[in-house]
Coordinates of C-alpha atoms in Angstrom, one line a residue:
Chain A
G179 CA 9.4 -15.5 -1.6
N180 CA 6.1 -14.9 1.0
S181 CA 2.7 -14.3 -0.8
V182 CA -0.3 -13.1 0.2
T183 CA -4.2 -14.3 -1.1
Q184 CA -7.1 -12.3 -0.5
M185 CA -11.1 -12.8 -0.7
E186 CA -11.9 -11.4 -4.0
G187 CA -14.9 -8.8 -3.8
P188 CA -16.1 -6.3 -3.9
V189 CA -18.4 -7.5 -0.2
T190 CA -21.6 -5.8 0.1
L191 CA -23.3 -5.4 3.3
S192 CA -25.8 -3.9 5.1
E193 CA -25.3 -1.4 8.1
E194 CA -24.8 -3.4 11.5
A195 CA -23.9 -6.6 9.5
F196 CA -20.6 -9.3 10.4
L197 CA -17.8 -8.6 7.8
T198 CA -15.1 -11.1 7.4
I199 CA -12.4 -10.6 4.5
N200 CA -10.2 -13.7 4.6
C201 CA -6.5 -13.5 4.0
T202 CA -4.0 -16.2 3.7
Y203 CA -0.3 -16.1 3.4
T204 CA 2.5 -18.3 2.9
A205 CA 5.7 -17.3 4.2
T206 CA 9.2 -18.1 6.1
G207 CA 9.1 -17.9 9.3
Y208 CA 6.4 -15.9 11.2
P209 CA 6.8 -12.3 9.9
S210 CA 4.5 -9.5 11.3
L211 CA 1.0 -9.3 9.3
F212 CA -1.0 -6.0 8.7
W213 CA -4.6 -4.6 7.3
Y214 CA -4.5 -1.5 5.3
V215 CA -7.5 0.5 4.6
Q216 CA -7.9 2.8 1.6
Y217 CA -11.1 5.2 1.7
P218 CA -12.3 6.6 -1.6
G219 CA -9.9 9.1 -3.5
E220 CA -6.8 8.4 -0.5
G221 CA -3.9 6.7 0.2
L222 CA -3.6 4.1 2.2
Q223 CA -3.4 3.6 6.2
L224 CA -2.5 0.8 8.4
L225 CA -5.7 -0.6 10.3
L226 CA -4.2 -2.9 12.4
K227 CA -1.3 -5.3 12.7
A228 CA 0.0 -8.6 14.5
T229 CA 3.9 -9.2 15.0
K230 CA 3.5 -12.6 16.1
A231 CA 1.3 -16.1 15.9
D232 CA -1.7 -16.0 17.9
D233 CA -1.4 -12.0 18.7
K234 CA -4.8 -10.4 17.8
G235 CA -4.8 -7.1 16.3
S236 CA -7.5 -4.4 16.5
N237 CA -8.2 -1.2 15.7
K238 CA -11.9 1.1 15.3
G239 CA -13.7 -2.1 15.6
F240 CA -11.9 -4.2 13.5
E241 CA -10.3 -7.4 14.4
A242 CA -7.5 -10.0 13.0
T243 CA -5.8 -12.9 14.7
Y244 CA -2.4 -14.2 13.4
R245 CA -3.4 -17.8 13.3
K246 CA 0.1 -19.8 12.4
E247 CA -1.9 -23.2 12.0
T248 CA -4.1 -22.2 9.1
T249 CA -1.7 -19.6 8.0
S250 CA -4.7 -17.1 7.8
F251 CA -5.1 -13.3 9.0
H252 CA -9.2 -12.8 8.3
L253 CA -10.1 -9.4 9.1
E254 CA -13.6 -9.1 11.0
K255 CA -15.7 -6.8 12.5
G256 CA -18.7 -7.4 14.4
S257 CA -21.1 -4.1 13.3
V258 CA -19.9 -2.4 10.0
Q259 CA -21.0 1.1 9.3
V260 CA -21.6 3.1 6.1
S261 CA -18.0 5.1 7.0
D262 CA -16.6 1.4 6.9
S263 CA -16.7 2.0 3.0
A264 CA -13.2 1.5 1.3
V265 CA -10.7 -1.0 0.1
Y266 CA -8.9 -3.5 2.4
F267 CA -5.5 -4.8 1.7
C268 CA -3.5 -8.0 3.6
A269 CA 0.1 -7.6 3.6
L270 CA 2.9 -8.9 5.1
P271 CA 6.8 -8.5 4.6
L272 CA 7.8 -9.2 1.2
S273 CA 10.9 -11.0 2.5
G274 CA 14.0 -10.7 4.2
N275 CA 14.5 -7.6 6.3
T276 CA 14.0 -5.0 3.3
G277 CA 11.0 -3.1 4.9
K278 CA 9.6 -4.0 1.6
L279 CA 5.3 -5.3 1.8
I280 CA 3.5 -7.5 -0.5
F281 CA 0.0 -6.9 -0.4
G282 CA -3.5 -8.7 -1.3
Q283 CA -5.2 -7.7 -4.1
G284 CA -7.7 -5.9 -1.9
T285 CA -11.0 -6.1 -1.1
T286 CA -13.9 -3.5 -1.7
L287 CA -16.7 -3.4 0.8
Q288 CA -19.5 -1.4 0.5
V289 CA -21.8 -0.9 3.7
K290 CA -25.6 0.3 2.3
P291 CA -28.0 1.8 4.6
Chain B
G347 CA 1.7 12.6 12.6
A348 CA 3.2 10.8 10.1
V349 CA 1.5 12.5 6.9
V350 CA 2.8 12.1 3.2
S351 CA 1.9 14.0 1.0
Q352 CA 2.3 13.7 -2.6
H353 CA 2.1 16.8 -6.1
P354 CA 0.8 16.6 -8.3
S355 CA -2.8 14.7 -7.2
W356 CA -3.3 14.1 -11.5
V357 CA -1.5 15.1 -14.1
I358 CA -2.6 14.7 -17.5
C359 CA 0.4 14.7 -20.3
K360 CA 1.0 14.1 -23.9
S361 CA 2.8 11.1 -24.9
G362 CA 6.8 11.2 -25.3
T363 CA 6.4 13.9 -22.2
S364 CA 8.1 13.7 -18.9
V365 CA 6.0 14.2 -15.8
K366 CA 7.2 14.5 -11.7
I367 CA 5.7 13.5 -9.4
E368 CA 6.5 14.3 -5.7
C369 CA 6.4 12.9 -2.1
R370 CA 7.4 14.5 0.9
S371 CA 7.1 13.4 4.4
L372 CA 5.6 16.3 6.0
D373 CA 6.1 15.8 9.9
F374 CA 8.9 12.6 9.9
Q375 CA 12.1 11.9 8.5
A376 CA 11.7 9.3 5.9
T377 CA 14.7 7.1 5.6
T378 CA 13.5 4.7 3.0
M379 CA 10.3 5.7 0.5
F380 CA 8.9 3.4 -1.3
W381 CA 7.5 3.6 -5.4
Y382 CA 4.0 1.8 -5.9
R383 CA 1.9 1.8 -9.1
Q384 CA -2.0 0.7 -8.8
F385 CA -4.0 -0.7 -11.6
P386 CA -7.5 -0.2 -11.4
K387 CA -9.1 -2.6 -9.4
Q388 CA -5.9 -4.4 -8.6
S389 CA -3.3 -4.5 -6.2
L390 CA 0.1 -2.4 -5.3
M391 CA 2.8 -3.2 -7.2
L392 CA 5.7 -2.1 -5.6
M393 CA 8.5 -0.4 -8.4
A394 CA 11.4 0.3 -6.3
T395 CA 12.9 1.5 -3.3
S396 CA 14.7 4.6 -2.4
N397 CA 16.8 5.4 0.4
E398 CA 18.0 9.1 1.0
G399 CA 21.3 10.0 -0.9
S400 CA 21.7 6.7 -2.8
K401 CA 21.0 4.7 -6.1
A402 CA 16.9 3.4 -5.5
T403 CA 16.7 -0.3 -6.1
Y404 CA 14.5 -1.2 -8.7
E405 CA 12.3 -4.3 -8.4
Q406 CA 12.3 -6.8 -11.2
G407 CA 10.7 -5.8 -15.0
V408 CA 10.5 -2.0 -13.2
E409 CA 12.9 0.0 -16.4
K410 CA 15.0 2.3 -13.9
D411 CA 15.6 4.3 -17.2
K412 CA 12.0 4.9 -17.5
F413 CA 10.9 5.4 -14.2
L414 CA 13.8 7.6 -12.7
I415 CA 13.4 8.1 -9.0
N416 CA 15.8 10.8 -6.6
H417 CA 15.6 11.1 -3.2
A418 CA 17.4 13.9 -2.4
S419 CA 16.5 14.5 1.3
L420 CA 15.0 12.9 3.9
T421 CA 11.6 14.4 3.5
L422 CA 11.0 14.5 -0.6
S423 CA 11.8 11.7 -3.2
T424 CA 10.5 12.4 -6.6
L425 CA 9.8 10.2 -9.5
T426 CA 9.8 10.8 -13.1
V427 CA 8.4 9.0 -15.9
T428 CA 10.2 9.7 -18.7
S429 CA 9.1 9.6 -22.3
A430 CA 5.5 8.5 -21.3
H431 CA 3.5 6.1 -23.4
P432 CA -0.9 5.8 -22.5
E433 CA 0.5 2.2 -21.4
D434 CA 2.4 4.4 -18.1
S435 CA -1.0 5.6 -17.5
S436 CA -1.6 4.9 -14.0
F437 CA -1.7 5.3 -10.6
Y438 CA 1.0 5.7 -8.6
I439 CA 1.6 5.7 -4.9
C440 CA 4.4 6.5 -2.5
S441 CA 5.4 5.5 1.1
A442 CA 7.7 6.3 3.8
S443 CA 9.2 5.0 6.4
W444 CA 11.6 5.9 9.2
D445 CA 11.8 2.4 11.1
L446 CA 12.2 -0.3 8.6
P447 CA 12.4 -3.2 10.7
S448 CA 8.7 -2.5 12.0
Y449 CA 7.2 -2.5 8.5
E450 CA 5.2 0.5 9.2
Q451 CA 4.8 2.3 5.6
Y452 CA 2.8 5.7 5.3
F453 CA 1.3 6.0 2.3
G454 CA 0.7 9.3 0.4
P455 CA -2.8 10.2 -0.9
G456 CA -1.7 9.0 -4.6
T457 CA -0.9 10.6 -8.1
R458 CA -3.4 9.6 -10.9
L459 CA -1.4 9.8 -14.3
T460 CA -3.1 9.7 -17.6
V461 CA -1.0 9.6 -21.1
T462 CA -2.6 10.9 -23.8

């Protein structure tokens, strides 16, 4: 089945710093790739997605590019804010067409003023 | 749109008792709901998939007699932890989907279960 590996955290940055959270995957074919965010005390929210190779997903200033050559989907943001403090999860379909997702271990981001 | 609620948000129960957790899709009909378990500082572990009107499909290693799932309607799924023990203490999260091929799931806020 498919699998995903995410960089370990926590990541601590100052406001306006550049953010990169690494995510690499192994998969059969070219499945859709996702980033979810979990703010403190809340459920997961879909942050962005890419459905095919070379696609770039973007939302709220975050971007991630589906790179099949390196099997990566790294999350980036040019200037983080305190409000971006959360746990970020990379995800992809488990296998087949079941609708099931497999998640990375999550990366905690803390942004300090 | 696409709001999913869970109730209760947290619960404490004694060992040996059963606890029911509800997951509701508030503004859409969910053909499929997923139940996850999340340990502290760890990722989400898929426990089971439930479809309205049919039996849940459990992931390998998940005891179906311990974690009873009922998907009675297109807006409600319940997870009952039977004969709970301290090792069942965890954060339980549900998600709902109406469009499986897109893999987009909408998550509830989670339920913190503590078994004493």
